[in-house]
Structure formats: structure tokens, C-alpha cells
mmCIF file of C-alpha atoms in Angstrom:
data_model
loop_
_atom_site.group_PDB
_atom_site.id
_atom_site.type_symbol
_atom_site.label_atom_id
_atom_site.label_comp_id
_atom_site.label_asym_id
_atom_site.label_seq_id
_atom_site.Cartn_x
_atom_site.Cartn_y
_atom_site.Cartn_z
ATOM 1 C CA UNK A 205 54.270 9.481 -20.423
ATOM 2 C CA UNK A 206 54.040 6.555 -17.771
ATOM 3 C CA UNK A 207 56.805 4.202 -18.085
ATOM 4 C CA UNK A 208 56.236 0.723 -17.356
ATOM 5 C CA UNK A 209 56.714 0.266 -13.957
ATOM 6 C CA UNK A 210 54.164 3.541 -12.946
ATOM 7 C CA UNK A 211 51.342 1.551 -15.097
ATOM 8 C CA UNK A 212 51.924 -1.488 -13.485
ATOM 9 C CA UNK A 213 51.926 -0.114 -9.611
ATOM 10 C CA UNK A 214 48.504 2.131 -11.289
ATOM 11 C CA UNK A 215 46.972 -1.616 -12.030
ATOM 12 C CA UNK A 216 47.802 -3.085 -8.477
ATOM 13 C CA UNK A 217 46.441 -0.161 -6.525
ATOM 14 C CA UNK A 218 43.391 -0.338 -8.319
ATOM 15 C CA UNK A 219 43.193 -4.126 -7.635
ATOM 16 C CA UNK A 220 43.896 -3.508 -3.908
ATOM 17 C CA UNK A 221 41.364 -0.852 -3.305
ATOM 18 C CA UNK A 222 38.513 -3.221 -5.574
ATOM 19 C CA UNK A 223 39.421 -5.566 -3.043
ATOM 20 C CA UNK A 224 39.241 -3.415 0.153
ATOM 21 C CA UNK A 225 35.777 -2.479 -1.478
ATOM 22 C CA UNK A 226 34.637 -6.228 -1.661
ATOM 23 C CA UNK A 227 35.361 -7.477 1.773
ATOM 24 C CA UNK A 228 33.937 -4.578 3.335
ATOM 25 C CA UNK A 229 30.946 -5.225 1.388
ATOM 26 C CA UNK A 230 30.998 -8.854 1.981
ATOM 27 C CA UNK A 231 31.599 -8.269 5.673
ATOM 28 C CA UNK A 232 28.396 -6.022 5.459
ATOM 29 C CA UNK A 233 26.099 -8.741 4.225
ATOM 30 C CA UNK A 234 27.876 -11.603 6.618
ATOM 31 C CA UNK A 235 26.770 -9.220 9.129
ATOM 32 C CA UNK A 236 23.188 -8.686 7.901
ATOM 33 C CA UNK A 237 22.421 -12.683 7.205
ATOM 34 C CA UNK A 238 23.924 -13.332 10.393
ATOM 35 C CA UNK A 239 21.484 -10.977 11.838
ATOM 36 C CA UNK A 240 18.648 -12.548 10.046
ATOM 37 C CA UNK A 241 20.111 -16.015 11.037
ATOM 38 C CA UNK A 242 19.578 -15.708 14.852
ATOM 39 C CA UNK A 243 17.382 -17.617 16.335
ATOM 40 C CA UNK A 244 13.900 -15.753 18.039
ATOM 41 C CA UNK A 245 14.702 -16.126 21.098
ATOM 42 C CA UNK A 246 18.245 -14.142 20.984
ATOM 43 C CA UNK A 247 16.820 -11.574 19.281
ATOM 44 C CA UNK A 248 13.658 -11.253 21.931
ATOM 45 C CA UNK A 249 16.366 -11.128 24.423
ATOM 46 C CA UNK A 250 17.472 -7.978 23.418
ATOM 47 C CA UNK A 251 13.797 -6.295 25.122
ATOM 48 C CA UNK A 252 13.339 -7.478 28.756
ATOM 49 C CA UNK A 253 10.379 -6.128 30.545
ATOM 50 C CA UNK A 254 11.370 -5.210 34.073
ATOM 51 C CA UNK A 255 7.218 -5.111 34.699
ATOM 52 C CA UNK A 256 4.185 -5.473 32.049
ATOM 53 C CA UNK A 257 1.458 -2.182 32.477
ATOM 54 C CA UNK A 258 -1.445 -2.549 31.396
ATOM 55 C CA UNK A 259 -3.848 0.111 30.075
ATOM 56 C CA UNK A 260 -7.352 -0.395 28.807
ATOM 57 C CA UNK A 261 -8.339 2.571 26.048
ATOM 58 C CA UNK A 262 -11.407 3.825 23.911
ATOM 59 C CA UNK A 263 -11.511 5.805 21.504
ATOM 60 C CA UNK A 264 -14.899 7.732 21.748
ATOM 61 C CA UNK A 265 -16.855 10.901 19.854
ATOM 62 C CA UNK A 266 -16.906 13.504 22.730
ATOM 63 C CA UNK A 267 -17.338 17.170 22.248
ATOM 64 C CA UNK A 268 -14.455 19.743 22.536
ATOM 65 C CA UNK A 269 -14.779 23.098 24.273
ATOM 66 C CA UNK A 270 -11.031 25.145 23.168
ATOM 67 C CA UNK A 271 -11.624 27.961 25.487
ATOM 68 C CA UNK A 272 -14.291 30.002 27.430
ATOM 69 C CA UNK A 273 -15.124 32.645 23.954
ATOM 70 C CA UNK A 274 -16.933 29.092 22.607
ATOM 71 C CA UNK A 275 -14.874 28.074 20.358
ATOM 72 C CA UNK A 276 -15.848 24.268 20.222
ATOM 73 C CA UNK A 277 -15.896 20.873 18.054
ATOM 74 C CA UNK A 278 -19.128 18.994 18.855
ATOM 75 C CA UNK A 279 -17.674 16.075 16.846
ATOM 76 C CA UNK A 280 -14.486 15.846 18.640
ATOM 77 C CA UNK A 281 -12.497 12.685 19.603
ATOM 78 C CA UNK A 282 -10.689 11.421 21.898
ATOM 79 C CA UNK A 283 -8.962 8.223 23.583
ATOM 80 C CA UNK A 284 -9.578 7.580 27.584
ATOM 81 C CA UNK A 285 -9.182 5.024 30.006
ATOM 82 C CA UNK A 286 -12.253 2.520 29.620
ATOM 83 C CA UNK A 287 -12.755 3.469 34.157
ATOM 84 C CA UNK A 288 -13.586 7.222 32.540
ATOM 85 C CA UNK A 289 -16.108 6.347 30.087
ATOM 86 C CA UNK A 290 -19.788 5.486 30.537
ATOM 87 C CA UNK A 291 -22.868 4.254 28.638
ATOM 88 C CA UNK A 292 -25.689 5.763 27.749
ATOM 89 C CA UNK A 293 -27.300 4.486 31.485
ATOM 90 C CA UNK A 294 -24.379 6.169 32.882
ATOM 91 C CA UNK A 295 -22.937 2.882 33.581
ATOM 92 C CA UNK A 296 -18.504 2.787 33.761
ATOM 93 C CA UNK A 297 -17.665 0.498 30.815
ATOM 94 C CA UNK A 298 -15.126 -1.469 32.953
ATOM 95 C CA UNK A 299 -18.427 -2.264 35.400
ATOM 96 C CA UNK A 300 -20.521 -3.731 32.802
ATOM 97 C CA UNK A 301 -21.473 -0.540 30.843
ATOM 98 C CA UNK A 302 -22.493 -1.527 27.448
ATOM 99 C CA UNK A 303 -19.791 -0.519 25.064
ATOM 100 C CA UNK A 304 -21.719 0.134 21.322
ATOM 101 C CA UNK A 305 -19.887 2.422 19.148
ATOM 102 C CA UNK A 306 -21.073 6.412 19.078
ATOM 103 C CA UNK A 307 -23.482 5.104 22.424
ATOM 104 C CA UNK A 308 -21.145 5.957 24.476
ATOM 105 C CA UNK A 309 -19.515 9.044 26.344
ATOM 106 C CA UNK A 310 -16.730 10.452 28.883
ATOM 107 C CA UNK A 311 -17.971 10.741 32.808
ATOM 108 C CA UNK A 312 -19.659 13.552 33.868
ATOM 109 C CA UNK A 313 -17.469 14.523 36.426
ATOM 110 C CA UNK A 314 -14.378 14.105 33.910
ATOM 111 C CA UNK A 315 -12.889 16.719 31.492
ATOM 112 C CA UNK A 316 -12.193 15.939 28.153
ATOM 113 C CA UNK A 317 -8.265 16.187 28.142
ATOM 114 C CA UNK A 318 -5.449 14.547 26.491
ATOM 115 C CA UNK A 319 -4.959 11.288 27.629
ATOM 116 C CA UNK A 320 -1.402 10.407 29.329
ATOM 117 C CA UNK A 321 0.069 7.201 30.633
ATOM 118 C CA UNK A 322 3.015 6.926 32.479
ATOM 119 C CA UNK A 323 5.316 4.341 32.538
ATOM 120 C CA UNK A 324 9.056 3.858 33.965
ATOM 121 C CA UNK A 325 12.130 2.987 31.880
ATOM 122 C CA UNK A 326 12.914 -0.499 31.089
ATOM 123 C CA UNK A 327 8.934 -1.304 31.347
ATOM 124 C CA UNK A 328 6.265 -2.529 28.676
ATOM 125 C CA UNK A 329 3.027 -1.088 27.850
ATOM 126 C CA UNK A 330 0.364 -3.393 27.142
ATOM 127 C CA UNK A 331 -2.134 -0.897 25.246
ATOM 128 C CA UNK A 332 -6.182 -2.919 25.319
ATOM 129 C CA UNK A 333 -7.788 -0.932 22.699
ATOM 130 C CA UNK A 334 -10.962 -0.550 21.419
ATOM 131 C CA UNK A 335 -12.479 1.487 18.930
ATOM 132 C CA UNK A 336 -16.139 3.151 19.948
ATOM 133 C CA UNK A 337 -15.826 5.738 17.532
ATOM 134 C CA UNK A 338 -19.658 5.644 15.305
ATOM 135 C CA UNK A 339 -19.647 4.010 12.650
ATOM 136 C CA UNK A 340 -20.798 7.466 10.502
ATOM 137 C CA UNK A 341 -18.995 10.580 10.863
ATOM 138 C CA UNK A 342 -19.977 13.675 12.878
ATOM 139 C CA UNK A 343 -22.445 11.958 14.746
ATOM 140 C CA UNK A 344 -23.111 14.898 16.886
ATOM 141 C CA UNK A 345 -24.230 17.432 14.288
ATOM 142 C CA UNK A 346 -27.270 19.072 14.822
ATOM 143 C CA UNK A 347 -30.796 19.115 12.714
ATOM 144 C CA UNK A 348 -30.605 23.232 11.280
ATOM 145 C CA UNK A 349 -27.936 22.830 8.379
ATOM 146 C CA UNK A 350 -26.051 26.684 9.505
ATOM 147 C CA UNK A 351 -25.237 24.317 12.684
ATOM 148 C CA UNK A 352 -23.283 21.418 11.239
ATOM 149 C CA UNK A 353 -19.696 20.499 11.332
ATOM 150 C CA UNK A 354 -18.260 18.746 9.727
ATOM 151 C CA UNK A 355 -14.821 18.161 10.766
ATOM 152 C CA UNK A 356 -14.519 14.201 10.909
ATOM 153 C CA UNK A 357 -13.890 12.282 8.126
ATOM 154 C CA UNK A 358 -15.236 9.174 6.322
ATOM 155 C CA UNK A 359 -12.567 6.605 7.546
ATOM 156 C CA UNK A 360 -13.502 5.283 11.371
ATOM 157 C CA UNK A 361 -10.683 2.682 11.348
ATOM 158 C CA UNK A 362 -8.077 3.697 14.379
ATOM 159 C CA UNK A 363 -5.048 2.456 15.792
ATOM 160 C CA UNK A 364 -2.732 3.561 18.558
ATOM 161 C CA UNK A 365 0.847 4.313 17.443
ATOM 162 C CA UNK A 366 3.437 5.492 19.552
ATOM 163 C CA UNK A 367 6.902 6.961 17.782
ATOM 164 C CA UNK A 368 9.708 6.010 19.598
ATOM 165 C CA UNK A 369 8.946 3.434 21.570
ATOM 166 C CA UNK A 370 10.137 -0.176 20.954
ATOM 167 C CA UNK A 371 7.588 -2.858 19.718
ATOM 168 C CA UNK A 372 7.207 -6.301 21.213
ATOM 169 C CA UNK A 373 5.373 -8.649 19.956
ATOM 170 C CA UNK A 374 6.150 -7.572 16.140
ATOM 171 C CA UNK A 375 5.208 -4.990 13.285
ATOM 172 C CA UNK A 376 1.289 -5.609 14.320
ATOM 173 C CA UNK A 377 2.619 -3.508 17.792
ATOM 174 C CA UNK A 378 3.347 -0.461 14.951
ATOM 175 C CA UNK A 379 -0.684 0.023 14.655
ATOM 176 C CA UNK A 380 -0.345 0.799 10.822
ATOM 177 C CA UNK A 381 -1.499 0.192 7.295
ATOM 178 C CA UNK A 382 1.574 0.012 4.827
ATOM 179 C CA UNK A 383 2.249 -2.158 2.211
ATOM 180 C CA UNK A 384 2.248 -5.991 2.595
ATOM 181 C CA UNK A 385 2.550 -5.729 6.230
ATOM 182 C CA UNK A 386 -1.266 -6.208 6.512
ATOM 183 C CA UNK A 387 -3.567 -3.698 8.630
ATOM 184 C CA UNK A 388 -3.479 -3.570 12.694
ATOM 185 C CA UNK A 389 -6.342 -0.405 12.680
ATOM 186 C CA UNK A 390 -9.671 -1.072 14.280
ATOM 187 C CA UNK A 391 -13.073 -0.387 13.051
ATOM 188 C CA UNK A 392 -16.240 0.342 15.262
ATOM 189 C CA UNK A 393 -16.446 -2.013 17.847
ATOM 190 C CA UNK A 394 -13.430 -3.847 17.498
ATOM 191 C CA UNK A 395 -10.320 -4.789 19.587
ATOM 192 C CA UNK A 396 -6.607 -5.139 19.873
ATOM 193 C CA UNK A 397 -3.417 -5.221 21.574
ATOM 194 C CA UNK A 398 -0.181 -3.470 21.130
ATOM 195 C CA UNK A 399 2.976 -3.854 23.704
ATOM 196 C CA UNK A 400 5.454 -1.583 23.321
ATOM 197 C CA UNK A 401 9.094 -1.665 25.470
ATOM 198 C CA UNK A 402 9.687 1.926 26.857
ATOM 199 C CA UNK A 403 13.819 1.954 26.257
ATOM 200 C CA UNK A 404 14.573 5.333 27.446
ATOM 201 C CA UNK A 405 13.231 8.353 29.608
ATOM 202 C CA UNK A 406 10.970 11.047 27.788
ATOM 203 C CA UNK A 407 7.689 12.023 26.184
ATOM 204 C CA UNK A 408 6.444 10.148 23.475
ATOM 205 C CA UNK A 409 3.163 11.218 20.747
ATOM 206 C CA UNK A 410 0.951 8.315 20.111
ATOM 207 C CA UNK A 411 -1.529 9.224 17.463
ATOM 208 C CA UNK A 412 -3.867 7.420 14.770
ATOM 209 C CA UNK A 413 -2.774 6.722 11.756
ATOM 210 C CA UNK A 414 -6.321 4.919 10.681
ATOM 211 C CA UNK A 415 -7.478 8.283 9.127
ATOM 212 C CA UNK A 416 -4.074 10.304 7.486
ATOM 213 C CA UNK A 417 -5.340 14.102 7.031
ATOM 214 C CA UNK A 418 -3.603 17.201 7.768
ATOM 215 C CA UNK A 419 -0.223 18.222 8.459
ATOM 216 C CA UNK A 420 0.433 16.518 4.561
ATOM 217 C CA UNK A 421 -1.432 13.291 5.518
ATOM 218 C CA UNK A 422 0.479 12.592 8.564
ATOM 219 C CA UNK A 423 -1.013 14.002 11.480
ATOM 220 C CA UNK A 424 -4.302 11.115 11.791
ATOM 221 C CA UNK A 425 -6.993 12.388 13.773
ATOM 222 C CA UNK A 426 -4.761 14.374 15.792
ATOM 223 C CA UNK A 427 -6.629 17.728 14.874
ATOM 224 C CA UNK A 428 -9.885 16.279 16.087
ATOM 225 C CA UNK A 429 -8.165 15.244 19.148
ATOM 226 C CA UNK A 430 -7.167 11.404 18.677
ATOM 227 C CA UNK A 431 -4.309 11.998 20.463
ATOM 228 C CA UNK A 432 -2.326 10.546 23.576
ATOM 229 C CA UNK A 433 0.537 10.850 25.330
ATOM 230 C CA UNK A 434 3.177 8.120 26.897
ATOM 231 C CA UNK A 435 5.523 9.628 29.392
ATOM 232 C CA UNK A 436 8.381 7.260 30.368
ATOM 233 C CA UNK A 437 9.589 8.231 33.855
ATOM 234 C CA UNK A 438 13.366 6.852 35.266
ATOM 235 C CA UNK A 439 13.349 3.602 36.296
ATOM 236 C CA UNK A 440 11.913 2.813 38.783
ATOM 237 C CA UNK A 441 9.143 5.666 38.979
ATOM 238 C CA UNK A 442 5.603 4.915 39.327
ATOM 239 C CA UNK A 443 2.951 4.864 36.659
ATOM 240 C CA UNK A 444 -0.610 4.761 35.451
ATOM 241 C CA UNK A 445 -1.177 1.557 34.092
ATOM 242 C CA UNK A 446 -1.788 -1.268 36.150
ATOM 243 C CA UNK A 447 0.488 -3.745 36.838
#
């Protein structure tokens, strides 16, 4: 049996390791309300733009031929620089080209590819978006029934999220849909922003998130081809967005 003394030195240890337990907790929240507490403008301070790029995307139906046996997706998508994509005149967008949803299509003398934007390290990426998609899906099927596809779903709301890059401006940057954050997706015809910071070197996915299918309702559009790609070069490098 535990003689006096032993019980007593039990009851302080306890006490001394309770206490341990509530300053480091305390010291966790000081830290996390202090962290709340700063003002804006320390916290902004922590993302400093060397230089601001600029990109102006669309996201546009366009047909996509996978190899040279014909395997195909007539009702593809795709995002692209608003210089690559023309009207039904043939007219470049950024020249006055009238950009209607599902009226619109990638140059002839372009390729439908992945779309990539460079930027350096310590930069921000100012993404213009716009969403051109048609307001039905698979727009591009044809008349005889044995000829449809019909790969594209109902949803024609977009966005243009990048994981792993920093956002600016706030959680509207993010391009999502989630819980009482509010929506920052596009539907046919409509516009936004999002500035990301590129903090380190490497290749980053951005994908839409404004139609979740495949890959357990996380891959977006990706397997119709809404998919980009932001390569952040050393610092210094060159890029191509525009200053």
C-alpha cells in the first residue's frame, strides 16, 4: 500500500502536468486570437507581388481528336487564351469578336491543347475569366441518334482553381462552391477574377470544380478537358501572361 507521503507526491504530479496541459493550451489559443487580431494590412504583407501577370481565359466547347485511329470527343472542352479564340465571323475575341456562349470556337490555325501559363516565383497571376461554355450540354452532337455523345453534363457553371498556389484577394480567389463561403463559379456568359501569389517553383493543376464528376466527384471537367496548367519558373524567368 501507498503510504502517505507517495499519495501526496501522486496528487502534485498530477496537478503539475494538468497545469503544463493548460498553458500549453492557453498559449495555443493566445496564439490563434492573436492571429485573428492582426490588422489586414500585416497579414496582406505576408504576399508581395514582385510583378502582377495578367491572363485573359475562355472556357469554350471545342472538339477533341485523342489520336490519329479517331478516337475523338466532339463535345470536348477546353480553356484558352481569349487572342486564340474566334467568333463565328472568324473574328479574335480580344479584337472585337463577339463572345456568345457555344458561338464561339478555337483558331483555325491553333490546336486544341492544354492550356499553360507561366509565371516566375514571387509573382501574381491575375486569371480574367469567362465562361463561353453553351448554355445546354453537348452542343455538338449530331442529328442520327447512333452518332451522339453524350459526355458533358447538365451543370455549365465553371471556375478556375489552381491547388497550391496562394490566393490574394480572399476565399473568392479559391473558385469554389462550399458551404457558407458563397459561390465564385461562372455560368454562360459571365465573368470573374481570381489572383493567385505563385510562392514557390513547380507545376501546378488548375481545374473546374463547377461540375464535380469522376475520379469520386473530384476531378470537374477535367475528363472532358477543362483543364490548365500554371508552371511557376525561378524568379526571375519569363512568362506568358502579360505584364
Amino acid at each position: 500500500m501507498m503510504n502517505e507521503n507517495s499519495i501526496m507526491a501522486s496528487i502534485a504530479l498530477r496537478r503539475d502536468n494538468d497545469a503544463v496541459r493548460f498553458f500549453v493550451r492557453l498559449g495555443g489559443l493566445l496564439v490563434l486570437a492573436a492571429a485573428g487580431l492582426l490588422p489586414a494590412r500585416q497579414v496582406d504583407a505576408a504576399i508581395s507581388c514582385t510583378r502582377t501577370l495578367v491572363a485573359d481565359v475562355v472556357a469554350i466547347d471545342q472538339p477533341l481528336m485523342f489520336n490519329r485511329l479517331g478516337a475523338q470527343n466532339v463535345n470536348g472542352m477546353m480553356f484558352a487564351l481569349r487572342q486564340d479564340v474566334v467568333d463565328e465571323q472568324q473574328k479574335p475575341l480580344h479584337k472585337g469578336g463577339a463572345a456568345q456562349p457555344g458561338r464561339v470556337t478555337l483558331r483555325p490555325d491553333k490546336r486544341p491543347r492544354p492550356l499553360v501559363l507561366r509565371v516566375a516565383e514571387g509573382d501574381c497571376v491575375k486569371v480574367n475569366l469567362q465562361n463561353l461554355l453553351a448554355t445546354q450540354a453537348n452542343p455538338r452532337n449530331a442529328s442520327a441518334p447512333e452518332l451522339q455523345v453524350d459526355d458533358q453534363v447538365r451543370g455549365r457553371q465553371i471556375g478556375f482553381k489552381v491547388n497550391g498556389m496562394q490566393v490574394v484577394g480572399g476565399i473568392g480567389d479559391i473558385a469554389a462552391n462550399s458551404g457558407r463561403n458563397g459561390s465564385f463559379l461562372l455560368a454562360p456568359g459571365a465573368s470573374r477574377s481570381y489572383t493567385l501569389y505563385a510562392e514557390r517553383e513547380g507545376a501546378f493543376l488548375a481545374t473546374s470544380d463547377g461540375a464535380t464528376f469522376g475520379g469520386e466527384g473530384t476531378a470537374g471537367n477535367a475528363g472532358n478537358g477543362l483543364f490548365a496548367q500554371v508552371v511557376v519558373v525561378p524568379r526571375g524567368g519569363g512568362s506568358t501572361a502579360t505584364p
